[in-house]
């Protein structure tokens, strides 16, 4: 065989072996889907049959069998290669030692079963001797949990397996949130990966899970750190000093089994682990999951509920007027709420006046802003002229009536001076009518409204039957649709009414 042909054959087989392994079962659904999409974009490679028709490969070229099996790498000392070992062009790209305990998918095997092509973390990886693999009978899951018990082995197979090898210890990961990718048949062991899908190994069920109910607390003691993992765990980093956070409100998610360290959420997000002695539980504060707009500017924002001794004023609602706040806690009587990243605010500062109606732009040259004009950090995103001729949803106004929040197509648009918008009163109807006069325009709003745009003429639909879905309150203008297509607003006289 010529040297150039041999090189072409080896190159072709490498493509077939490494990128032709299709439709593996999902290890982590989104990653598998992504890898398959990328694979589908690759140029088609010649098949084994195509090659044999041209010039036969060496007799050493293995016959491949497509399979779809789940297994785990459980033996050390085996190379992972671009081709089955000892085949021309084979290169070693990894070692089984680095993937002990890893759940993999077998996409193809050689016909003698000696070598298997494996997918790791949803991506085609390489060839390995089948002796390094053990058939897996595991149930896929999609749960996450925290490692909360130390001094427990991490193993290459479920801990009750005779062939399980110890590959780590939970004390090195105490406090870490992990993805539980697979469960053993008896549900007593879980295969864990990091949240970025790096393999960890098999854990006993008892090492997982927070202890205690979710509660509201405050940082009440100095001299402790808030850490990414339980203090002392390798790789743990401090994110805050409790001495600088005295009085800060937190959500206590749960503790280690011995209660020594507690996981905290702050402003709705995971914050870190802290010595439990640094926390004071507040039974007088309730959870409140809600969002609402700050629509009055005369209220204070404080470190504690209004009227509480030692409360410090952090600002005023004038500084965040129009903001859509996430409310996390409230006082027992509901008079004061805690807004994430802001502080405690009187409940009266929230809520719209004169809200939720259909409106239209009544005047141009007014800015549309992310917050009411003049509020710190507001940004202008457009002008009222740009939205003239369109029906808009007025979600509500500030309590002084000066600014209105506009929505368009189901999403917030921005705040505008209330003088720029007016109600558009229509009545929903459902009937058919015939256009009998071709001398009227078809417009985006009733003719004469500010910004109304002409779409066409009734002459184009003369004698056509249209569907009427809306009328102005006066009945002077009708909104017409034809053959499922929206036409626009038409003078009622075009229908002989």
Tab-separated table of C-alpha atoms in Angstrom:
chain	number	residue	atom	x	y	z
A	1	UNK	CA	0.000	0.000	0.000
A	2	UNK	CA	1.314	3.462	-0.862
A	3	UNK	CA	2.310	5.685	2.037
A	4	UNK	CA	-0.113	8.464	1.047
A	5	UNK	CA	-3.056	6.046	0.886
A	6	UNK	CA	-2.189	4.572	4.286
A	7	UNK	CA	-2.101	8.087	5.806
A	8	UNK	CA	-5.515	8.835	4.235
A	9	UNK	CA	-6.974	5.623	5.643
A	10	UNK	CA	-5.709	6.296	9.145
A	11	UNK	CA	-6.972	9.870	8.974
A	12	UNK	CA	-10.377	8.672	7.790
A	13	UNK	CA	-10.632	6.060	10.535
A	14	UNK	CA	-9.719	8.687	13.146
A	15	UNK	CA	-12.627	10.829	11.970
A	16	UNK	CA	-14.969	7.829	12.006
A	17	UNK	CA	-13.822	6.655	15.425
A	18	UNK	CA	-13.711	10.057	17.094
A	19	UNK	CA	-16.551	12.008	15.550
A	20	UNK	CA	-18.819	9.351	14.117
A	21	UNK	CA	-20.050	8.091	17.470
A	22	UNK	CA	-23.595	9.393	17.459
A	23	UNK	CA	-26.624	9.612	19.762
A	24	UNK	CA	-25.141	8.767	23.183
A	25	UNK	CA	-27.565	8.790	26.089
A	26	UNK	CA	-27.693	11.998	28.058
A	27	UNK	CA	-25.257	12.350	30.928
A	28	UNK	CA	-26.209	15.953	31.424
A	29	UNK	CA	-28.973	16.756	28.941
A	30	UNK	CA	-27.994	20.222	27.781
A	31	UNK	CA	-24.332	19.290	27.286
A	32	UNK	CA	-25.196	16.189	25.279
A	33	UNK	CA	-27.572	18.191	23.114
A	34	UNK	CA	-24.906	20.829	22.530
A	35	UNK	CA	-22.291	18.253	21.557
A	36	UNK	CA	-24.678	16.578	19.112
A	37	UNK	CA	-25.494	19.908	17.477
A	38	UNK	CA	-21.777	20.607	17.040
A	39	UNK	CA	-21.254	17.107	15.659
A	40	UNK	CA	-24.060	17.506	13.135
A	41	UNK	CA	-22.278	20.514	11.640
A	42	UNK	CA	-19.156	18.497	10.770
A	43	UNK	CA	-18.506	17.478	7.167
A	44	UNK	CA	-19.553	13.905	6.417
A	45	UNK	CA	-16.666	11.403	6.527
A	46	UNK	CA	-16.213	8.350	4.305
A	47	UNK	CA	-17.653	5.169	5.783
A	48	UNK	CA	-15.845	1.857	6.212
A	49	UNK	CA	-17.731	0.602	3.167
A	50	UNK	CA	-16.539	3.554	1.095
A	51	UNK	CA	-12.943	2.858	2.041
A	52	UNK	CA	-13.157	-0.841	1.244
A	53	UNK	CA	-14.459	-0.073	-2.233
A	54	UNK	CA	-11.386	2.057	-2.956
A	55	UNK	CA	-8.425	0.302	-1.418
A	56	UNK	CA	-8.740	-2.224	1.400
A	57	UNK	CA	-7.420	-1.268	4.793
A	58	UNK	CA	-4.869	-3.404	6.617
A	59	UNK	CA	-6.185	-6.645	7.994
A	60	UNK	CA	-5.453	-5.191	11.437
A	61	UNK	CA	-8.164	-2.575	10.959
A	62	UNK	CA	-10.895	-3.510	13.469
A	63	UNK	CA	-14.550	-3.910	12.637
A	64	UNK	CA	-16.680	-1.543	14.684
A	65	UNK	CA	-19.968	-2.222	16.412
A	66	UNK	CA	-22.255	0.654	17.363
A	67	UNK	CA	-23.572	0.366	20.909
A	68	UNK	CA	-25.189	2.611	23.496
A	69	UNK	CA	-24.102	1.552	26.978
A	70	UNK	CA	-23.443	3.217	30.292
A	71	UNK	CA	-20.338	2.243	32.223
A	72	UNK	CA	-17.826	3.569	34.713
A	73	UNK	CA	-14.046	3.748	34.589
A	74	UNK	CA	-12.905	1.785	37.639
A	75	UNK	CA	-9.345	0.575	36.976
A	76	UNK	CA	-6.107	2.528	36.952
A	77	UNK	CA	-3.193	2.076	34.524
A	78	UNK	CA	-5.072	2.119	31.205
A	79	UNK	CA	-4.355	4.701	28.469
A	80	UNK	CA	-7.092	6.532	26.581
A	81	UNK	CA	-6.168	6.821	22.881
A	82	UNK	CA	-7.303	8.430	19.632
A	83	UNK	CA	-7.533	4.938	18.083
A	84	UNK	CA	-7.602	1.425	19.537
A	85	UNK	CA	-4.184	0.771	21.063
A	86	UNK	CA	-1.369	-0.370	18.714
A	87	UNK	CA	-3.234	0.758	15.601
A	88	UNK	CA	-1.221	2.894	13.193
A	89	UNK	CA	-1.593	6.580	13.990
A	90	UNK	CA	-2.770	5.936	17.565
A	91	UNK	CA	-1.905	8.627	20.099
A	92	UNK	CA	-2.448	8.581	23.852
A	93	UNK	CA	-4.553	11.512	25.061
A	94	UNK	CA	-5.296	10.544	28.658
A	95	UNK	CA	-5.083	7.975	31.429
A	96	UNK	CA	-7.832	6.081	33.210
A	97	UNK	CA	-6.224	7.156	36.500
A	98	UNK	CA	-7.567	10.679	35.926
A	99	UNK	CA	-11.155	9.461	35.422
A	100	UNK	CA	-11.581	6.778	38.092
A	101	UNK	CA	-15.242	6.600	39.062
A	102	UNK	CA	-16.359	8.628	36.072
A	103	UNK	CA	-19.672	7.615	34.493
A	104	UNK	CA	-19.178	7.357	30.735
A	105	UNK	CA	-21.111	6.344	27.639
A	106	UNK	CA	-19.799	3.649	25.311
A	107	UNK	CA	-20.731	4.581	21.741
A	108	UNK	CA	-18.754	1.938	19.803
A	109	UNK	CA	-16.721	-1.201	20.394
A	110	UNK	CA	-14.345	-3.257	18.342
A	111	UNK	CA	-15.988	-6.497	17.210
A	112	UNK	CA	-13.849	-8.530	19.630
A	113	UNK	CA	-15.028	-6.288	22.472
A	114	UNK	CA	-11.480	-5.454	23.576
A	115	UNK	CA	-11.706	-1.707	23.017
A	116	UNK	CA	-14.494	0.831	23.568
A	117	UNK	CA	-14.954	4.381	22.362
A	118	UNK	CA	-16.216	6.479	25.282
A	119	UNK	CA	-17.973	9.773	25.763
A	120	UNK	CA	-17.045	11.748	28.876
A	121	UNK	CA	-19.148	14.703	30.075
A	122	UNK	CA	-21.218	14.559	26.908
A	123	UNK	CA	-18.295	14.763	24.487
A	124	UNK	CA	-16.666	12.058	22.356
A	125	UNK	CA	-13.312	11.411	24.048
A	126	UNK	CA	-11.288	8.356	23.031
A	127	UNK	CA	-10.637	4.609	23.004
A	128	UNK	CA	-9.872	2.552	26.105
A	129	UNK	CA	-9.504	-1.155	26.875
A	130	UNK	CA	-12.813	-2.624	27.979
A	131	UNK	CA	-11.088	-4.199	30.993
A	132	UNK	CA	-10.886	-0.725	32.541
A	133	UNK	CA	-14.676	-0.371	32.405
A	134	UNK	CA	-17.495	-1.818	34.442
A	135	UNK	CA	-21.068	-1.988	33.210
A	136	UNK	CA	-23.200	0.487	35.121
A	137	UNK	CA	-26.714	-0.107	36.352
A	138	UNK	CA	-27.410	3.363	37.683
A	139	UNK	CA	-30.412	5.667	37.600
A	140	UNK	CA	-29.790	9.155	36.130
A	141	UNK	CA	-30.895	12.082	38.298
A	142	UNK	CA	-30.735	15.854	38.003
A	143	UNK	CA	-30.620	16.850	41.667
A	144	UNK	CA	-28.145	19.040	43.509
A	145	UNK	CA	-27.237	18.956	47.183
A	146	UNK	CA	-24.571	20.014	49.654
A	147	UNK	CA	-21.866	17.785	51.139
A	148	UNK	CA	-22.435	18.311	54.855
A	149	UNK	CA	-20.669	15.388	56.527
A	150	UNK	CA	-16.909	14.941	56.496
A	151	UNK	CA	-14.577	11.995	56.927
A	152	UNK	CA	-16.531	9.781	54.528
A	153	UNK	CA	-14.854	8.062	51.570
A	154	UNK	CA	-15.442	9.075	47.961
A	155	UNK	CA	-15.281	5.911	45.872
A	156	UNK	CA	-14.885	4.800	42.260
A	157	UNK	CA	-18.043	2.668	42.470
A	158	UNK	CA	-20.943	2.696	44.932
A	159	UNK	CA	-19.433	2.051	48.356
A	160	UNK	CA	-21.144	-1.315	48.767
A	161	UNK	CA	-19.412	-2.702	45.658
A	162	UNK	CA	-16.533	-5.121	46.290
A	163	UNK	CA	-14.508	-3.456	43.523
A	164	UNK	CA	-14.987	0.076	44.837
A	165	UNK	CA	-11.734	1.971	45.335
A	166	UNK	CA	-11.355	5.000	47.601
A	167	UNK	CA	-10.457	8.054	45.488
A	168	UNK	CA	-11.081	10.872	47.939
A	169	UNK	CA	-12.690	12.044	51.173
A	170	UNK	CA	-15.702	14.298	51.795
A	171	UNK	CA	-13.688	16.316	54.335
A	172	UNK	CA	-11.952	17.929	51.355
A	173	UNK	CA	-15.312	19.144	49.975
A	174	UNK	CA	-17.367	19.931	53.074
A	175	UNK	CA	-19.954	22.573	52.229
A	176	UNK	CA	-19.678	22.151	48.457
A	177	UNK	CA	-22.827	22.082	46.363
A	178	UNK	CA	-22.628	19.176	43.929
A	179	UNK	CA	-24.625	17.751	41.041
A	180	UNK	CA	-25.953	14.255	41.690
A	181	UNK	CA	-25.763	12.776	38.197
A	182	UNK	CA	-26.576	9.136	39.035
A	183	UNK	CA	-28.055	7.120	41.885
A	184	UNK	CA	-27.310	3.504	42.743
A	185	UNK	CA	-30.149	1.024	42.302
A	186	UNK	CA	-30.808	0.944	46.054
A	187	UNK	CA	-30.732	4.767	46.256
A	188	UNK	CA	-28.078	4.724	48.996
A	189	UNK	CA	-25.215	6.110	46.907
A	190	UNK	CA	-24.914	8.987	44.431
A	191	UNK	CA	-22.386	9.779	41.738
A	192	UNK	CA	-21.447	13.439	42.197
A	193	UNK	CA	-19.864	15.966	39.891
A	194	UNK	CA	-19.066	19.625	40.346
A	195	UNK	CA	-21.631	22.094	39.017
A	196	UNK	CA	-19.366	22.436	35.967
A	197	UNK	CA	-19.573	18.644	35.416
A	198	UNK	CA	-16.115	17.656	36.639
A	199	UNK	CA	-16.267	14.168	38.107
A	200	UNK	CA	-15.975	13.726	41.883
A	201	UNK	CA	-17.022	10.138	42.623
A	202	UNK	CA	-19.569	8.115	44.562
A	203	UNK	CA	-20.926	9.436	47.867
A	204	UNK	CA	-22.989	7.810	50.556
A	205	UNK	CA	-26.466	9.286	50.903
A	206	UNK	CA	-25.883	10.213	54.543
A	207	UNK	CA	-23.139	12.723	53.723
A	208	UNK	CA	-25.589	14.926	51.792
A	209	UNK	CA	-28.212	17.419	52.880
A	210	UNK	CA	-28.616	20.451	55.119
A	211	UNK	CA	-30.000	20.070	58.627
A	212	UNK	CA	-32.736	22.349	59.968
A	213	UNK	CA	-35.499	24.492	58.511
A	214	UNK	CA	-35.072	27.686	56.538
A	215	UNK	CA	-35.136	30.699	58.882
A	216	UNK	CA	-34.551	34.445	58.911
A	217	UNK	CA	-31.461	35.594	60.782
A	218	UNK	CA	-29.092	38.510	61.286
A	219	UNK	CA	-25.337	38.661	61.665
A	220	UNK	CA	-24.920	39.326	65.383
A	221	UNK	CA	-21.293	38.567	66.343
A	222	UNK	CA	-17.869	39.769	65.286
A	223	UNK	CA	-14.741	37.722	64.744
A	224	UNK	CA	-15.997	35.240	62.145
A	225	UNK	CA	-15.685	34.924	58.389
A	226	UNK	CA	-18.279	34.029	55.773
A	227	UNK	CA	-16.599	31.501	53.457
A	228	UNK	CA	-17.284	29.811	50.118
A	229	UNK	CA	-16.929	26.414	51.833
A	230	UNK	CA	-16.962	25.449	55.476
A	231	UNK	CA	-13.996	27.116	57.186
A	232	UNK	CA	-10.889	24.919	56.981
A	233	UNK	CA	-11.994	23.025	53.872
A	234	UNK	CA	-9.255	23.061	51.203
A	235	UNK	CA	-9.916	25.779	48.646
A	236	UNK	CA	-12.336	27.712	50.852
A	237	UNK	CA	-12.166	31.501	50.482
A	238	UNK	CA	-13.490	34.247	52.758
A	239	UNK	CA	-16.158	36.459	51.178
A	240	UNK	CA	-16.969	38.691	54.185
A	241	UNK	CA	-16.074	39.493	57.784
A	242	UNK	CA	-19.013	39.316	60.203
A	243	UNK	CA	-17.690	42.391	62.023
A	244	UNK	CA	-18.459	44.421	58.898
A	245	UNK	CA	-21.923	42.866	58.485
A	246	UNK	CA	-23.456	43.286	61.953
A	247	UNK	CA	-27.234	43.594	61.612
A	248	UNK	CA	-27.314	42.304	58.045
A	249	UNK	CA	-30.389	40.177	57.323
A	250	UNK	CA	-29.781	36.710	55.913
A	251	UNK	CA	-31.686	33.568	55.046
A	252	UNK	CA	-30.443	30.598	57.053
A	253	UNK	CA	-30.715	27.700	54.579
A	254	UNK	CA	-29.482	24.973	56.936
A	255	UNK	CA	-26.468	23.651	58.806
A	256	UNK	CA	-23.981	20.791	58.919
A	257	UNK	CA	-25.170	17.666	60.690
A	258	UNK	CA	-23.387	18.773	63.882
A	259	UNK	CA	-24.800	22.306	63.622
A	260	UNK	CA	-21.375	23.954	63.757
A	261	UNK	CA	-21.578	25.819	60.454
A	262	UNK	CA	-24.545	27.295	58.650
A	263	UNK	CA	-25.175	28.133	55.000
A	264	UNK	CA	-26.409	31.686	54.407
A	265	UNK	CA	-28.204	33.380	51.529
A	266	UNK	CA	-28.107	37.177	51.312
A	267	UNK	CA	-30.388	39.292	49.131
A	268	UNK	CA	-31.758	36.108	47.609
A	269	UNK	CA	-28.409	34.645	46.529
A	270	UNK	CA	-26.019	32.095	48.025
A	271	UNK	CA	-23.558	33.991	50.220
A	272	UNK	CA	-21.477	31.441	52.114
A	273	UNK	CA	-20.860	29.389	55.237
A	274	UNK	CA	-20.413	30.908	58.692
A	275	UNK	CA	-19.863	29.684	62.224
A	276	UNK	CA	-23.385	29.258	63.632
A	277	UNK	CA	-22.436	31.332	66.687
A	278	UNK	CA	-22.350	34.430	64.477
A	279	UNK	CA	-26.098	34.270	63.714
A	280	UNK	CA	-29.139	35.370	65.643
A	281	UNK	CA	-32.456	33.867	64.498
A	282	UNK	CA	-35.269	36.425	64.076
A	283	UNK	CA	-38.614	34.763	64.736
A	284	UNK	CA	-40.340	38.153	64.507
A	285	UNK	CA	-39.492	38.496	60.800
A	286	UNK	CA	-41.388	36.586	58.105
A	287	UNK	CA	-40.423	35.472	54.621
A	288	UNK	CA	-42.105	37.383	51.801
A	289	UNK	CA	-41.525	36.408	48.184
A	290	UNK	CA	-42.758	39.214	45.939
A	291	UNK	CA	-41.735	41.944	43.524
A	292	UNK	CA	-43.226	45.423	43.441
A	293	UNK	CA	-42.431	48.884	42.122
A	294	UNK	CA	-41.299	51.703	44.409
A	295	UNK	CA	-43.688	54.493	43.465
A	296	UNK	CA	-43.346	57.047	46.281
A	297	UNK	CA	-40.167	58.965	46.968
A	298	UNK	CA	-40.670	60.307	50.496
A	299	UNK	CA	-39.787	57.191	52.522
A	300	UNK	CA	-36.505	56.234	54.155
A	301	UNK	CA	-34.485	53.112	53.415
A	302	UNK	CA	-33.049	51.726	56.656
A	303	UNK	CA	-30.859	48.952	58.006
A	304	UNK	CA	-33.688	47.811	60.304
A	305	UNK	CA	-37.491	48.053	60.181
A	306	UNK	CA	-38.635	51.673	60.712
A	307	UNK	CA	-38.765	52.572	64.396
A	308	UNK	CA	-36.312	49.844	65.455
A	309	UNK	CA	-33.626	51.094	67.885
A	310	UNK	CA	-30.150	51.395	66.331
A	311	UNK	CA	-31.636	51.511	62.839
A	312	UNK	CA	-29.442	53.422	60.394
A	313	UNK	CA	-30.874	55.314	57.439
A	314	UNK	CA	-29.246	54.117	54.226
A	315	UNK	CA	-31.071	56.389	51.792
A	316	UNK	CA	-34.524	57.391	50.600
A	317	UNK	CA	-36.934	55.906	48.084
A	318	UNK	CA	-36.494	59.043	45.968
A	319	UNK	CA	-33.106	57.566	45.023
A	320	UNK	CA	-34.739	54.404	43.619
A	321	UNK	CA	-38.114	55.729	42.487
A	322	UNK	CA	-39.568	53.437	39.833
A	323	UNK	CA	-37.340	50.485	40.677
A	324	UNK	CA	-38.885	47.020	40.580
A	325	UNK	CA	-37.739	45.676	43.954
A	326	UNK	CA	-37.476	42.075	45.095
A	327	UNK	CA	-39.095	41.781	48.514
A	328	UNK	CA	-37.609	39.021	50.686
A	329	UNK	CA	-38.788	39.678	54.291
A	330	UNK	CA	-41.538	41.560	56.083
A	331	UNK	CA	-42.447	42.489	59.641
A	332	UNK	CA	-45.159	40.541	61.445
A	333	UNK	CA	-47.742	43.251	60.759
A	334	UNK	CA	-46.612	43.712	57.146
A	335	UNK	CA	-46.020	47.430	57.609
A	336	UNK	CA	-42.363	47.245	56.564
A	337	UNK	CA	-40.564	45.084	54.002
A	338	UNK	CA	-36.971	44.231	53.207
A	339	UNK	CA	-36.022	44.816	49.550
A	340	UNK	CA	-32.964	42.993	48.211
A	341	UNK	CA	-29.848	45.156	47.921
A	342	UNK	CA	-31.721	48.129	49.392
A	343	UNK	CA	-32.933	47.646	52.965
A	344	UNK	CA	-36.080	48.085	55.035
A	345	UNK	CA	-38.811	50.295	53.546
A	346	UNK	CA	-42.299	51.323	54.626
A	347	UNK	CA	-44.819	49.204	52.679
A	348	UNK	CA	-46.647	52.375	51.652
A	349	UNK	CA	-43.786	53.242	49.308
A	350	UNK	CA	-44.857	50.455	46.944
A	351	UNK	CA	-47.722	50.064	44.490
A	352	UNK	CA	-49.226	51.837	41.502
A	353	UNK	CA	-51.886	54.485	41.243
A	354	UNK	CA	-54.273	54.497	38.269
A	355	UNK	CA	-52.764	51.437	36.666
A	356	UNK	CA	-53.262	48.715	34.095
A	357	UNK	CA	-55.087	50.322	31.202
A	358	UNK	CA	-54.574	50.646	27.463
A	359	UNK	CA	-53.100	53.995	26.486
A	360	UNK	CA	-51.693	55.846	23.511
A	361	UNK	CA	-49.081	58.553	23.177
A	362	UNK	CA	-50.753	61.944	23.401
A	363	UNK	CA	-47.720	64.170	22.814
A	364	UNK	CA	-44.186	63.895	21.490
A	365	UNK	CA	-40.755	65.001	22.708
A	366	UNK	CA	-41.008	63.347	26.135
A	367	UNK	CA	-38.208	60.964	27.102
A	368	UNK	CA	-38.872	57.316	27.924
A	369	UNK	CA	-36.512	56.320	30.739
A	370	UNK	CA	-35.438	53.273	32.750
A	371	UNK	CA	-36.590	55.104	35.906
A	372	UNK	CA	-38.742	58.216	36.303
A	373	UNK	CA	-36.841	61.181	34.861
A	374	UNK	CA	-34.410	62.677	37.396
A	375	UNK	CA	-34.068	59.532	39.535
A	376	UNK	CA	-30.362	58.790	40.149
A	377	UNK	CA	-28.930	56.401	37.524
A	378	UNK	CA	-31.909	56.740	35.190
A	379	UNK	CA	-31.147	56.282	31.492
A	380	UNK	CA	-33.097	57.529	28.494
A	381	UNK	CA	-34.025	54.729	26.120
A	382	UNK	CA	-36.196	56.635	23.643
A	383	UNK	CA	-38.792	59.339	23.138
A	384	UNK	CA	-42.552	59.328	23.082
A	385	UNK	CA	-42.581	60.223	19.361
A	386	UNK	CA	-41.149	56.770	18.578
A	387	UNK	CA	-44.190	55.045	20.086
A	388	UNK	CA	-46.856	57.322	18.650
A	389	UNK	CA	-49.588	55.473	16.808
A	390	UNK	CA	-49.218	52.340	18.936
A	391	UNK	CA	-51.415	50.889	21.633
A	392	UNK	CA	-49.470	50.592	24.899
A	393	UNK	CA	-50.199	49.168	28.321
A	394	UNK	CA	-49.944	51.732	31.106
A	395	UNK	CA	-48.951	49.533	34.031
A	396	UNK	CA	-49.403	52.330	36.533
A	397	UNK	CA	-48.201	55.718	37.714
A	398	UNK	CA	-46.138	57.002	40.580
A	399	UNK	CA	-48.225	57.926	43.587
A	400	UNK	CA	-47.927	61.640	42.760
A	401	UNK	CA	-49.232	60.888	39.252
A	402	UNK	CA	-46.282	62.496	37.501
A	403	UNK	CA	-44.795	59.453	35.757
A	404	UNK	CA	-46.310	56.391	34.089
A	405	UNK	CA	-44.765	52.984	33.428
A	406	UNK	CA	-45.352	51.749	29.876
A	407	UNK	CA	-45.367	48.133	28.734
A	408	UNK	CA	-45.302	46.975	25.129
A	409	UNK	CA	-45.795	43.432	23.808
A	410	UNK	CA	-45.939	42.027	27.321
A	411	UNK	CA	-42.661	43.518	28.586
A	412	UNK	CA	-41.726	46.711	30.461
A	413	UNK	CA	-40.797	49.564	28.117
A	414	UNK	CA	-39.958	52.445	30.443
A	415	UNK	CA	-41.204	55.443	32.401
A	416	UNK	CA	-42.614	58.539	30.742
A	417	UNK	CA	-44.082	61.849	31.868
A	418	UNK	CA	-47.791	61.164	32.396
A	419	UNK	CA	-48.650	64.110	30.130
A	420	UNK	CA	-47.281	62.112	27.195
A	421	UNK	CA	-49.890	59.338	27.468
A	422	UNK	CA	-53.662	59.130	27.685
A	423	UNK	CA	-56.216	56.344	28.059
A	424	UNK	CA	-57.441	54.700	24.880
A	425	UNK	CA	-60.958	53.562	25.659
A	426	UNK	CA	-62.174	50.728	23.468
A	427	UNK	CA	-64.820	48.029	23.728
A	428	UNK	CA	-64.220	44.409	22.744
A	429	UNK	CA	-66.758	43.116	20.239
A	430	UNK	CA	-67.089	40.245	17.796
A	431	UNK	CA	-69.093	40.533	14.588
A	432	UNK	CA	-68.682	40.710	10.810
A	433	UNK	CA	-69.292	43.689	8.550
A	434	UNK	CA	-68.977	44.531	4.839
A	435	UNK	CA	-66.847	47.458	3.644
A	436	UNK	CA	-69.251	49.378	1.394
A	437	UNK	CA	-67.403	52.676	0.870
A	438	UNK	CA	-63.885	52.869	-0.555
A	439	UNK	CA	-63.199	56.460	0.429
A	440	UNK	CA	-61.746	55.956	3.946
A	441	UNK	CA	-58.260	55.314	5.258
A	442	UNK	CA	-57.172	52.326	7.344
A	443	UNK	CA	-54.981	53.537	10.240
A	444	UNK	CA	-52.901	52.288	13.170
A	445	UNK	CA	-55.178	54.318	15.491
A	446	UNK	CA	-58.503	56.038	14.858
A	447	UNK	CA	-58.006	58.861	12.358
A	448	UNK	CA	-56.949	62.086	14.079
A	449	UNK	CA	-55.195	60.448	17.040
A	450	UNK	CA	-51.640	61.661	17.677
A	451	UNK	CA	-49.199	59.624	15.616
A	452	UNK	CA	-51.812	57.597	13.733
A	453	UNK	CA	-50.213	55.973	10.686
A	454	UNK	CA	-52.097	55.185	7.497
A	455	UNK	CA	-51.863	51.526	6.474
A	456	UNK	CA	-54.069	51.597	3.429
A	457	UNK	CA	-57.493	52.420	2.023
A	458	UNK	CA	-60.920	50.793	2.193
A	459	UNK	CA	-60.884	50.899	-1.621
A	460	UNK	CA	-58.538	47.892	-1.479
A	461	UNK	CA	-61.179	45.864	0.395
A	462	UNK	CA	-64.382	47.196	-1.154
A	463	UNK	CA	-67.279	44.750	-0.744
A	464	UNK	CA	-65.122	42.455	1.399
A	465	UNK	CA	-66.473	41.006	4.646
A	466	UNK	CA	-64.184	41.744	7.602
A	467	UNK	CA	-64.193	40.802	11.285
A	468	UNK	CA	-64.602	43.571	13.855
A	469	UNK	CA	-62.884	42.919	17.214
A	470	UNK	CA	-62.855	46.396	18.829
A	471	UNK	CA	-64.766	49.658	18.753
A	472	UNK	CA	-64.030	53.043	20.259
A	473	UNK	CA	-66.438	53.863	23.095
A	474	UNK	CA	-68.174	56.376	20.857
A	475	UNK	CA	-68.590	53.734	18.142
A	476	UNK	CA	-67.047	56.046	15.544
A	477	UNK	CA	-64.131	53.759	14.698
A	478	UNK	CA	-63.927	49.985	14.266
A	479	UNK	CA	-60.886	47.709	14.320
A	480	UNK	CA	-61.017	45.302	11.369
A	481	UNK	CA	-59.356	41.984	10.480
A	482	UNK	CA	-59.536	40.241	7.110
A	483	UNK	CA	-58.695	36.592	6.408
A	484	UNK	CA	-56.829	36.372	9.720
A	485	UNK	CA	-54.789	39.502	8.928
A	486	UNK	CA	-55.057	42.615	11.088
A	487	UNK	CA	-56.000	45.631	8.975
A	488	UNK	CA	-56.454	48.560	11.381
A	489	UNK	CA	-58.944	51.210	12.455
A	490	UNK	CA	-61.651	52.299	10.014
A	491	UNK	CA	-64.305	55.014	10.178
A	492	UNK	CA	-67.701	53.379	10.881
A	493	UNK	CA	-69.180	55.170	7.879
A	494	UNK	CA	-67.140	52.909	5.581
A	495	UNK	CA	-69.538	50.122	6.582
A	496	UNK	CA	-72.718	52.039	5.849
A	497	UNK	CA	-73.392	52.306	9.590
